[in-house]
XYZ file of C-alpha atoms in Angstrom:
715
model
C 0.000 0.000 0.000
C 1.046 3.618 -0.382
C 2.499 5.336 2.645
C 1.722 8.805 1.284
C -0.588 10.986 3.432
C -4.079 11.689 2.165
C -3.660 15.264 3.336
C -0.649 17.318 4.315
C 0.892 17.028 7.767
C 3.988 19.004 8.622
C 6.743 17.441 10.681
C 9.678 18.920 12.553
C 12.807 17.413 14.100
C 11.320 16.836 17.543
C 13.093 15.117 20.407
C 14.213 11.521 21.043
C 12.886 11.805 24.592
C 10.532 10.759 25.991
C 9.686 7.678 23.966
C 6.155 7.281 22.657
C 3.715 10.084 21.847
C 3.808 13.192 24.033
C 1.395 16.118 23.799
C 3.339 19.353 24.374
C 0.503 21.873 24.200
C 1.022 22.807 20.551
C 1.483 19.410 18.975
C 2.716 15.874 19.556
C 6.258 14.547 19.725
C 6.811 10.981 18.537
C 9.851 8.872 19.446
C 10.305 5.188 18.568
C 13.277 2.924 19.284
C 14.460 0.628 16.493
C 18.086 -0.356 16.054
C 17.605 -2.058 12.676
C 14.817 -0.143 10.900
C 15.506 1.970 7.813
C 12.450 4.233 8.155
C 9.609 4.789 10.646
C 6.261 6.353 9.721
C 3.501 7.597 12.005
C 0.085 7.169 10.391
C -2.831 9.271 11.639
C -6.413 7.949 11.599
C -9.833 9.521 11.913
C -11.733 9.523 15.203
C -13.345 6.180 14.428
C -9.914 4.679 13.756
C -11.097 3.307 10.436
C -9.592 5.674 7.850
C -5.984 6.768 7.532
C -5.988 10.545 7.068
C -2.282 11.275 7.071
C 1.171 9.799 7.442
C 4.564 11.328 8.251
C 8.061 9.912 8.217
C 9.967 10.579 11.414
C 12.850 12.709 10.110
C 15.544 12.211 12.741
C 17.477 9.225 14.062
C 19.332 9.753 17.327
C 20.892 6.956 19.404
C 18.748 4.373 17.594
C 15.574 6.402 18.255
C 13.465 7.713 15.383
C 11.743 10.975 16.284
C 9.742 13.911 14.984
C 7.244 16.561 16.092
C 3.888 17.119 14.380
C 2.426 20.566 15.130
C -1.295 20.916 15.719
C -2.076 17.368 16.823
C -4.185 17.122 19.972
C -4.909 14.550 22.686
C -7.270 11.956 21.299
C -5.338 11.635 18.037
C -5.459 8.049 16.737
C -2.261 6.694 15.223
C -0.173 3.648 14.371
C 3.336 2.916 13.144
C 4.692 1.522 9.899
C 8.310 0.454 10.152
C 10.537 -0.236 7.144
C 13.540 -2.522 7.172
C 14.811 -5.896 5.992
C 12.499 -8.893 5.965
C 15.081 -11.580 6.713
C 13.611 -14.092 9.181
C 16.708 -16.263 8.972
C 18.653 -13.281 10.407
C 15.977 -12.384 12.949
C 14.519 -9.420 11.015
C 10.767 -9.340 10.302
C 10.084 -5.778 9.141
C 6.954 -5.402 7.032
C 5.684 -1.848 6.493
C 2.334 -3.178 5.260
C 1.518 -4.027 8.877
C 0.240 -1.240 11.117
C 1.958 -1.538 14.477
C 1.130 -0.467 18.007
C 3.546 1.978 19.590
C 5.110 0.135 22.587
C 4.851 3.350 24.624
C 1.238 4.197 23.725
C -0.719 5.221 26.839
C -4.114 4.270 25.407
C -5.689 2.277 22.591
C -9.052 2.303 20.862
C -10.647 -0.520 18.935
C -10.121 -4.255 19.273
C -7.889 -6.764 17.559
C -9.722 -8.735 14.874
C -7.949 -11.921 13.915
C -7.315 -12.087 10.170
C -4.585 -13.401 7.826
C -3.584 -9.786 7.172
C -2.122 -9.567 10.694
C 0.760 -11.852 9.811
C 4.006 -10.635 8.263
C 4.127 -13.737 6.094
C 1.387 -15.217 3.909
C -0.499 -17.773 5.956
C -0.647 -21.081 4.105
C 2.246 -20.228 1.767
C 4.601 -23.174 1.039
C 7.528 -21.116 2.352
C 5.761 -20.460 5.657
C 7.195 -17.544 7.626
C 9.869 -16.996 4.965
C 7.170 -15.653 2.631
C 6.188 -11.961 2.649
C 2.617 -10.653 2.911
C 1.768 -7.302 1.292
C -1.784 -6.875 2.599
C -2.581 -3.959 4.907
C -3.372 -4.947 8.497
C -4.706 -1.519 9.573
C -8.441 -2.446 9.434
C -7.878 -5.253 11.929
C -5.708 -3.709 14.664
C -6.431 -1.225 17.476
C -5.131 2.295 17.106
C -2.908 4.122 19.574
C -4.300 7.245 21.218
C -2.448 10.395 22.301
C -3.458 11.140 25.904
C -3.736 14.169 28.136
C -2.330 13.026 31.471
C -3.698 15.808 33.661
C -5.742 14.651 36.667
C -6.623 16.153 40.050
C -5.921 13.634 42.790
C -7.662 13.843 46.149
C -5.173 11.403 47.715
C -1.756 12.775 46.884
C 0.516 10.154 48.479
C 0.856 6.402 48.326
C -0.191 4.540 51.459
C 3.113 2.713 52.051
C 1.592 -0.020 54.237
C 4.454 -1.675 56.181
C 5.242 -5.119 54.856
C 4.651 -6.869 58.171
C 1.110 -5.441 58.258
C 0.299 -6.277 54.638
C -2.529 -8.638 53.663
C -2.988 -9.241 49.931
C -6.359 -9.908 48.280
C -6.029 -11.265 44.757
C -8.973 -10.605 42.461
C -10.064 -10.149 38.873
C -11.555 -6.702 38.332
C -14.251 -7.843 35.926
C -15.061 -11.086 37.710
C -15.307 -9.329 41.061
C -17.739 -6.650 39.901
C -19.759 -8.180 37.041
C -22.481 -9.572 39.335
C -22.046 -7.271 42.322
C -25.507 -6.212 43.471
C -24.291 -2.862 44.786
C -22.953 -1.676 41.425
C -25.197 -0.135 38.758
C -25.254 -2.452 35.762
C -23.533 0.050 33.474
C -20.431 0.092 35.708
C -20.103 -3.637 36.298
C -16.868 -5.128 35.028
C -15.099 -1.743 34.854
C -12.639 0.401 36.766
C -15.555 2.670 37.648
C -17.400 -0.266 39.190
C -14.370 -1.379 41.185
C -14.001 2.170 42.524
C -17.394 2.241 44.242
C -17.678 2.444 48.014
C -20.006 -0.576 48.000
C -17.087 -2.628 46.703
C -14.163 -1.166 48.615
C -15.683 -0.761 52.069
C -16.294 -4.498 52.682
C -12.776 -5.340 51.482
C -11.269 -2.947 54.013
C -13.632 -4.114 56.754
C -12.499 -7.682 56.159
C -8.986 -6.609 57.123
C -7.331 -6.389 53.704
C -4.612 -3.790 53.123
C -3.593 -4.399 49.498
C -5.690 -5.513 46.519
C -3.804 -7.349 43.787
C -5.583 -6.997 40.444
C -5.079 -9.570 37.716
C -3.678 -7.969 34.534
C -5.323 -4.693 33.509
C -2.703 -3.647 30.963
C -3.857 -4.007 27.365
C -4.004 -7.681 26.368
C -5.544 -9.733 23.569
C -7.434 -13.005 23.216
C -5.679 -15.490 20.975
C -7.557 -16.709 17.907
C -7.689 -20.356 19.016
C -9.711 -19.281 22.067
C -12.048 -17.103 20.025
C -12.613 -20.023 17.655
C -13.887 -22.061 20.623
C -16.093 -19.236 21.913
C -13.747 -18.610 24.853
C -11.672 -15.615 25.902
C -8.417 -14.639 27.561
C -10.177 -13.972 30.858
C -7.135 -13.744 33.129
C -5.286 -11.397 30.758
C -1.817 -12.958 30.717
C -0.988 -11.891 27.149
C -0.011 -8.238 27.392
C 0.534 -6.225 24.224
C 0.500 -2.675 25.628
C 2.699 -2.195 28.683
C 1.635 1.445 29.202
C -2.026 1.137 28.197
C -5.142 -0.097 29.980
C -7.411 -2.907 28.853
C -10.136 -1.068 26.975
C -12.964 -3.434 27.888
C -12.586 -2.292 31.505
C -13.264 1.319 30.455
C -15.952 3.399 28.770
C -13.390 4.769 26.302
C -9.682 5.602 25.956
C -9.714 7.758 29.091
C -7.052 6.865 31.637
C -8.838 9.057 34.190
C -11.137 6.127 34.976
C -8.223 4.097 36.293
C -6.802 7.063 38.183
C -10.139 7.665 39.848
C -10.241 4.025 40.929
C -6.772 4.247 42.466
C -7.771 7.474 44.197
C -10.814 5.781 45.755
C -8.732 2.768 46.829
C -6.354 5.061 48.650
C -9.224 6.941 50.254
C -10.371 3.613 51.720
C -6.876 2.785 52.967
C -6.277 0.129 50.304
C -3.154 -0.279 48.197
C -3.356 -1.168 44.498
C -1.008 -3.924 43.340
C -0.902 -4.740 39.620
C -0.244 -8.215 38.262
C 2.049 -7.515 35.294
C 3.321 -9.646 32.406
C 6.630 -8.471 30.956
C 7.987 -11.920 30.096
C 6.268 -12.508 26.723
C 3.829 -10.959 24.246
C 0.956 -12.344 22.112
C 3.076 -12.133 18.957
C 4.121 -15.737 19.585
C 6.854 -17.565 17.707
C 7.923 -17.399 14.051
C 4.372 -18.285 12.994
C 2.738 -15.616 15.146
C 1.266 -12.268 14.052
C 3.093 -8.975 13.578
C 1.364 -6.526 15.902
C 4.064 -4.352 17.478
C 7.510 -5.403 18.690
C 8.068 -8.043 16.005
C 7.647 -5.442 13.277
C 9.494 -2.635 15.070
C 12.686 -4.518 15.875
C 12.237 -8.260 16.312
C 15.919 -8.913 16.871
C 16.098 -6.453 19.780
C 12.822 -7.113 21.552
C 12.886 -10.935 21.680
C 15.340 -13.609 22.706
C 16.202 -15.507 19.535
C 18.042 -18.757 19.066
C 21.762 -18.162 18.495
C 23.307 -18.452 15.077
C 25.649 -21.323 14.390
C 25.002 -25.024 14.549
C 21.541 -24.592 16.090
C 18.264 -23.459 14.505
C 19.369 -19.821 14.431
C 17.608 -16.457 14.962
C 14.670 -17.340 12.727
C 13.370 -19.099 15.846
C 12.556 -17.879 19.354
C 13.715 -18.871 22.819
C 10.576 -20.127 24.561
C 11.244 -20.118 28.306
C 7.683 -18.899 28.873
C 5.785 -21.663 27.100
C 3.956 -19.056 25.019
C 6.182 -18.984 21.943
C 8.483 -16.057 22.714
C 10.490 -14.454 25.511
C 11.017 -10.708 25.920
C 14.731 -9.859 25.751
C 15.463 -7.898 28.902
C 19.185 -8.279 28.247
C 18.833 -5.550 25.614
C 19.257 -2.104 27.241
C 16.394 -0.458 25.325
C 14.002 -3.319 26.094
C 15.005 -3.194 29.738
C 14.449 0.568 29.599
C 10.947 0.029 28.222
C 10.023 -2.259 31.113
C 11.503 0.095 33.691
C 9.818 3.113 32.067
C 6.535 1.227 32.129
C 6.841 0.356 35.823
C 7.785 3.909 36.755
C 4.842 5.202 34.718
C 2.368 3.103 36.692
C 3.863 4.306 39.974
C 4.419 7.987 39.237
C 1.564 8.728 36.832
C -1.039 6.181 37.932
C 0.064 5.997 41.606
C -0.119 2.240 42.043
C 1.578 0.781 45.107
C 3.371 -2.245 43.741
C 3.525 -5.122 41.304
C 3.278 -8.888 41.168
C 5.451 -10.148 38.301
C 4.180 -13.102 36.299
C 6.923 -15.701 35.659
C 9.436 -13.366 37.264
C 12.320 -15.792 36.791
C 12.138 -14.882 33.086
C 12.813 -11.241 33.895
C 15.977 -12.184 35.755
C 17.262 -14.409 32.947
C 20.382 -13.478 31.053
C 21.713 -15.514 28.101
C 23.287 -17.987 30.536
C 20.133 -18.412 32.645
C 18.692 -17.000 35.881
C 21.016 -14.389 37.345
C 20.203 -12.914 40.734
C 22.528 -10.078 39.746
C 20.979 -9.627 36.304
C 20.061 -6.327 34.740
C 16.372 -6.240 35.618
C 16.825 -7.082 39.293
C 19.733 -4.660 39.646
C 17.738 -1.928 37.932
C 14.813 -2.377 40.316
C 17.098 -2.433 43.342
C 18.775 0.878 42.571
C 15.776 2.714 41.116
C 14.592 5.384 43.586
C 10.968 4.944 42.485
C 10.661 1.181 42.173
C 12.747 0.341 45.221
C 10.110 2.105 47.336
C 7.084 0.060 46.187
C 6.052 -3.537 46.786
C 7.726 -5.950 44.365
C 6.429 -9.527 44.375
C 7.851 -12.297 42.204
C 6.181 -15.398 40.878
C 9.556 -17.135 41.157
C 9.327 -19.836 38.515
C 9.208 -20.510 34.783
C 9.541 -23.584 32.578
C 13.125 -22.874 31.507
C 16.249 -24.591 32.876
C 16.713 -23.753 36.553
C 13.416 -21.922 36.458
C 12.268 -22.727 40.007
C 13.717 -19.960 42.178
C 11.620 -19.736 45.367
C 13.912 -17.949 47.820
C 16.346 -17.017 45.063
C 15.370 -13.380 44.564
C 17.430 -10.602 46.142
C 16.664 -8.475 49.208
C 13.754 -6.095 48.743
C 11.623 -8.657 46.917
C 8.762 -10.772 48.201
C 7.927 -14.053 46.476
C 4.904 -16.258 46.025
C 5.606 -19.352 48.111
C 3.943 -22.344 46.487
C 5.591 -24.577 49.073
C 3.318 -22.996 51.678
C 0.254 -23.822 49.568
C 1.301 -27.387 48.847
C 2.369 -28.181 52.414
C -0.742 -26.759 54.070
C -3.060 -28.526 51.652
C -1.207 -31.822 52.082
C -1.243 -31.577 55.885
C -4.978 -30.971 56.129
C -5.627 -33.581 53.443
C -4.015 -36.061 55.833
C -0.791 -36.864 53.994
C 1.880 -38.447 56.152
C 5.279 -36.901 56.738
C 4.140 -33.275 56.423
C 4.599 -32.055 60.021
C 8.217 -30.875 59.687
C 7.486 -29.029 56.453
C 4.410 -27.396 57.981
C 6.518 -26.150 60.881
C 8.810 -24.370 58.411
C 5.892 -22.785 56.584
C 4.182 -21.630 59.788
C 7.279 -19.738 60.854
C 7.970 -17.836 57.637
C 9.854 -20.450 55.592
C 13.224 -19.477 57.009
C 14.739 -22.412 55.133
C 14.087 -20.429 51.949
C 14.184 -16.778 52.938
C 16.337 -16.272 56.047
C 19.439 -14.918 54.345
C 20.979 -11.570 53.412
C 18.832 -9.706 55.894
C 15.553 -10.739 54.279
C 12.503 -10.731 56.524
C 9.589 -13.152 57.010
C 7.367 -10.922 54.874
C 9.379 -12.042 51.842
C 7.287 -15.236 51.882
C 3.897 -14.500 50.355
C 1.802 -17.323 51.782
C -1.334 -18.525 50.043
C -3.676 -21.496 49.972
C -5.243 -20.644 46.621
C -4.780 -18.170 43.795
C -6.334 -17.486 40.395
C -4.413 -20.475 39.016
C -5.714 -23.642 40.697
C -8.559 -24.678 42.950
C -10.352 -22.134 45.085
C -10.317 -22.818 48.824
C -13.818 -24.305 48.695
C -12.928 -26.518 45.731
C -9.831 -27.750 47.569
C -12.254 -29.312 50.065
C -14.842 -30.410 47.481
C -12.952 -32.100 44.633
C -10.285 -34.767 44.421
C -9.814 -34.149 40.710
C -9.872 -31.182 38.346
C -12.957 -30.692 36.174
C -11.823 -28.492 33.284
C -14.043 -29.881 30.548
C -15.442 -26.422 29.780
C -11.972 -25.342 28.609
C -12.287 -27.528 25.525
C -9.052 -29.466 26.071
C -10.560 -32.780 27.203
C -9.588 -32.001 30.808
C -5.892 -32.292 29.959
C -5.037 -28.732 31.023
C -4.393 -27.550 34.568
C -2.495 -29.181 37.405
C -3.353 -32.730 38.380
C -1.516 -32.627 41.729
C -3.883 -30.349 43.652
C -3.390 -31.955 47.088
C -7.106 -31.597 47.580
C -9.635 -33.793 49.372
C -13.374 -33.846 48.686
C -14.209 -34.949 52.230
C -15.987 -38.033 50.942
C -18.097 -36.793 48.020
C -16.909 -35.380 44.688
C -18.533 -32.006 44.051
C -21.840 -30.632 45.352
C -23.666 -32.523 48.094
C -26.492 -32.108 50.598
C -24.882 -34.422 53.151
C -24.704 -32.337 56.350
C -21.726 -34.274 57.741
C -19.699 -33.698 54.570
C -20.686 -30.020 54.458
C -19.669 -29.531 58.099
C -16.304 -31.195 57.508
C -15.673 -29.118 54.382
C -16.482 -25.918 56.255
C -14.115 -26.874 59.082
C -11.354 -27.767 56.641
C -11.734 -24.350 55.015
C -11.493 -22.723 58.431
C -8.429 -24.850 59.213
C -6.615 -23.673 56.113
C -7.651 -20.041 56.620
C -6.417 -20.219 60.212
C -3.121 -21.786 59.129
C -2.654 -19.048 56.531
C -3.529 -16.084 58.731
C -1.734 -17.288 61.870
C 1.547 -17.969 60.017
C 4.541 -15.683 59.830
C 4.952 -14.044 56.434
C 2.633 -12.092 54.153
C -0.794 -13.716 53.691
C -2.688 -13.583 50.412
C -6.394 -14.390 50.116
C -8.083 -15.224 46.836
C -11.227 -13.133 46.428
C -14.288 -15.099 47.444
C -12.415 -17.680 49.500
C -13.654 -15.858 52.567
C -17.208 -16.986 51.785
C -16.640 -20.257 49.940
C -16.535 -19.284 46.250
C -16.441 -22.259 43.876
C -15.368 -22.718 40.256
C -17.140 -26.099 40.060
C -13.806 -27.888 40.165
C -12.179 -25.950 37.301
C -8.577 -25.328 38.325
C -7.504 -23.513 35.160
C -10.299 -21.058 34.421
C -8.085 -18.746 32.342
C -10.568 -18.747 29.464
C -13.860 -18.677 31.386
C -15.370 -15.188 31.371
C -18.627 -16.478 32.823
C -20.220 -17.846 36.000
C -17.378 -20.332 36.443
C -14.973 -17.490 37.251
C -17.218 -14.627 38.311
C -17.668 -14.011 42.013
C -21.085 -15.281 43.096
C -22.342 -12.634 45.511
C -25.466 -14.635 46.303
C -23.227 -17.298 47.846
C -21.726 -14.609 50.052
C -25.153 -14.000 51.591
C -25.902 -17.609 52.507
C -25.598 -18.660 56.131
C -22.413 -20.608 55.418
C -20.949 -17.733 53.405
C -21.599 -15.174 56.131
C -20.212 -17.514 58.791
C -16.959 -18.149 56.910
C -16.475 -14.466 56.146
C -16.993 -13.539 59.795
C -14.432 -16.173 60.773
C -11.880 -14.840 58.265
C -12.459 -11.304 59.545
C -11.859 -12.479 63.134
C -8.597 -14.115 62.120
C -7.432 -10.943 60.398
C -8.447 -8.871 63.410
C -6.375 -11.187 65.628
C -3.442 -10.798 63.262
C -3.659 -7.027 63.699
C -4.169 -7.297 67.458
C -1.314 -9.725 68.159
C 2.076 -8.518 66.857
C 3.641 -11.882 67.647
C 1.737 -13.294 64.630
C 3.504 -10.905 62.238
C 7.017 -10.530 63.585
C 9.379 -8.567 61.370
C 12.270 -10.925 62.054
C 12.596 -14.667 61.819
C 11.894 -16.810 64.854
C 15.070 -18.576 65.937
C 14.096 -20.996 68.698
C 17.081 -19.658 70.630
C 16.998 -19.510 74.421
C 16.866 -16.037 76.000
C 18.419 -16.004 79.466
C 16.482 -12.933 80.572
C 13.185 -14.614 79.633
C 14.102 -18.120 80.708
C 12.513 -19.219 77.461
C 12.614 -19.242 73.659
C 10.919 -16.981 71.160
C 9.285 -20.101 69.697
C 8.870 -23.620 71.031
C 7.376 -26.682 69.363
C 5.473 -28.981 71.701
C 3.946 -32.435 71.608
C 0.338 -32.909 72.750
C 1.809 -34.115 76.078
C 3.424 -30.703 76.577
C 6.995 -31.869 75.959
C 9.325 -30.122 73.545
C 9.368 -31.712 70.098
C 12.507 -33.738 69.343
C 13.999 -34.734 65.979
C 12.395 -38.163 66.288
C 8.957 -36.559 66.468
C 9.545 -34.583 63.272
C 10.948 -37.603 61.486
C 7.943 -39.727 62.410
C 5.693 -39.713 59.354
C 2.677 -40.344 61.582
C 3.071 -37.082 63.489
C -0.157 -35.184 62.882
C -0.678 -33.198 66.116
C 1.629 -30.633 67.690
C 1.668 -27.110 69.121
C 3.613 -23.881 68.613
C 4.293 -21.500 71.513
C 5.256 -17.936 70.565
C 6.600 -15.892 73.484
C 5.432 -12.306 73.172
C 8.251 -11.136 75.445
C 10.969 -12.144 72.972
C 12.981 -9.254 71.479
C 11.627 -7.952 68.189
C 14.980 -6.594 66.999
C 18.648 -7.479 67.315
C 18.780 -5.452 70.517
C 18.301 -7.592 73.667
C 15.281 -5.623 74.769
C 12.247 -7.592 75.912
C 8.952 -6.970 74.155
C 5.585 -6.706 75.871
C 3.431 -8.436 73.295
C 0.791 -11.030 74.030
C 2.023 -14.630 73.754
C 0.103 -17.189 71.730
C -0.201 -20.956 71.680
C -1.388 -22.619 68.467
C -2.624 -26.214 68.578
C -2.765 -28.118 65.293
C -4.575 -31.419 65.139
C -4.411 -32.928 61.666
C -5.580 -36.284 62.992
C -9.190 -37.345 62.406
C -9.856 -38.055 66.097
C -9.835 -35.708 69.130
C -6.420 -35.245 70.746
C -5.935 -33.982 74.342
C -3.231 -31.321 74.712
C -1.389 -30.400 77.904
C -0.859 -26.653 77.765
C 2.484 -25.237 78.897
C 2.596 -22.442 81.490
C 1.835 -19.106 79.844
C 4.983 -16.965 79.491
C 5.338 -14.338 82.185
C 2.806 -15.966 84.479
C -0.237 -15.059 82.438
C -3.352 -17.125 81.834
C -4.302 -18.820 78.570
C -7.467 -17.450 76.995
C -9.203 -19.351 74.186
C -9.481 -17.121 71.104
C -9.995 -19.466 68.121
C -11.263 -22.998 67.694
C -12.064 -23.946 64.115
C -14.618 -26.444 65.404
C -16.680 -23.533 66.742
C -16.623 -20.625 64.277
C -19.022 -18.637 66.445
C -16.624 -18.613 69.428
C -16.547 -15.079 70.796
C -13.422 -12.950 70.783
C -13.406 -12.988 74.587
C -13.193 -16.736 75.021
C -12.847 -18.648 78.253
C -9.633 -18.349 80.252
C -7.478 -20.314 82.671
C -6.815 -23.405 80.548
C -4.080 -25.906 81.340
C -5.519 -28.724 79.201
C -7.627 -28.783 76.060
C -9.070 -31.465 73.816
C -8.620 -30.470 70.166
C -11.339 -31.865 67.945
C -10.197 -34.056 65.065
C -8.964 -31.851 62.211
C -8.914 -28.499 63.993
C -6.813 -25.450 64.842
C -6.986 -23.829 68.275
C -5.436 -20.513 69.339
C -4.831 -19.355 72.904
C -3.456 -15.968 73.920
C -1.932 -14.822 77.210
C -0.595 -11.495 78.434
C 2.369 -11.572 80.794
C 1.766 -10.197 84.266
C 3.287 -6.803 84.952
């Protein structure tokens, strides 16, 4: 197609900084990185995004950045890029100026991606495959970039900066959380505006949550194979625009909607944590479409196979399992990711990030490198080093499992906590010693280099896997609705259906399931580390046994607010709220340093002591006994909370864990400091008041139960 404008647009030299499109008050500056392009054009479209009304060639090339200034353009201008250069797949180059490309730095998009053969740089079905060259225009099928006006009047001017040891994460999907919420007008359901409403935020804060982690809200696409099956990319782990918002969550290309949501979160005392995906893009491998990075500078943006005896740079490194891997070893690609993160903090005022497949981001050509460019950049950056950074510390590449391997300043999802807690309450043998590690902050993984217990983000369930209720209701996954013959999703869920697979009216099974859910909630919220709840687990949300609902934008994934109003739903939520209130009330449950088990002469005791049901201290033989199911943990509230030998004055707690199916009598140790044990939690009795009975020296723990006592030392 012709790249000539349909009407005249003037262009000036402009500036190579900042990258992307920037409205200056009298026009728009464009700057695009490409180390291997020969020409870059900016094409302007009408308001509907359907007709190209002008096109300019960026006149200057400075430090591998193409740039130019177009006078008279205003915010709201729709545009795309056409990038010229060699089409040499065997050398890693896939330039095709017939394909309209998204600006990697675009702050907003309009329109949706429509899958069509024109999106591909090669001719689909051609005998030469990706070595062929397609000359059809892709503009009618791709979204258009939008120039934004970033001005916004905030009512909450500062981030909340919730201390790590007080943090409680709540993972949720913005659309799924709001789409059926009865307190949201229908027009706002599934949007940032709906999530911003007081009817949504107030109950989250009242539950005891401090930080809401939103599944991806950056611009993502649904792959064609899902659309062909009538499914969608519900979770959003296929980001194409690292600076732009997902348009379906908005009324239009107006970033103010997101800013207003963040402002309301902060007004309610809630942090906003974004789940972000910088490890791959939806452009896939050599047979994938050309949508942005592949056509701008494929050889820079992606990790390609090395030249030589191997397959060569025609093919992509696939450590993500999605076809490609973003090349953060390249300085400009690393800059893009860092610029994106800083944008969300400084311009959008979010409070932190959870990084999908974070091991990928720390990979250099030789593999995971704890001193790699991305991790070093985050550590020294004055903006990013001050926000919450959470890693999903695994990928499918060599050496990809890195729980505990990230540097100081990072927290990490701890799947060992999830697996151990589920296995213990399921009744698996030989889990007691592992559970002890998880209860006390997983020091075996994180107690090094001055890291703190909060580095372990503990969870029982997350978006990926069974919900808490399904962990107690299904032995096996039931993913038939995903259209993959139930082959997808994890098979090792460490779940137990309590005797019946799926829904039941059996009151004994329902009571046991409810108690097992309370047991796991209690284990999570009474453990050292940073707890994370999956939205809806506090009232028993189910996905009908689907443990991989990534493509289910329907009742399988949506939060069922009617279930929250049932008697069982209200009871479980009240119990979760009580646990979180206890966590706030009792500092010993959220110590900012690891428990050591060391003896303190001035206290005549240890900061933590493991006890048998008979009241004796646990010995190695007890831990090595695979049949050990019942034990207790004593946390002395007088133990120093810093390296200074200064006694604390916190309340002590005693946690009884009975994973055995029968009642077990416990002999309670003397309360530290001469206090008296007061019963605060028994998962057998969810209605137990906060001011439970006192003066216990013995207690019979019901089969499969958690019991918490608290005692204040005498003055």
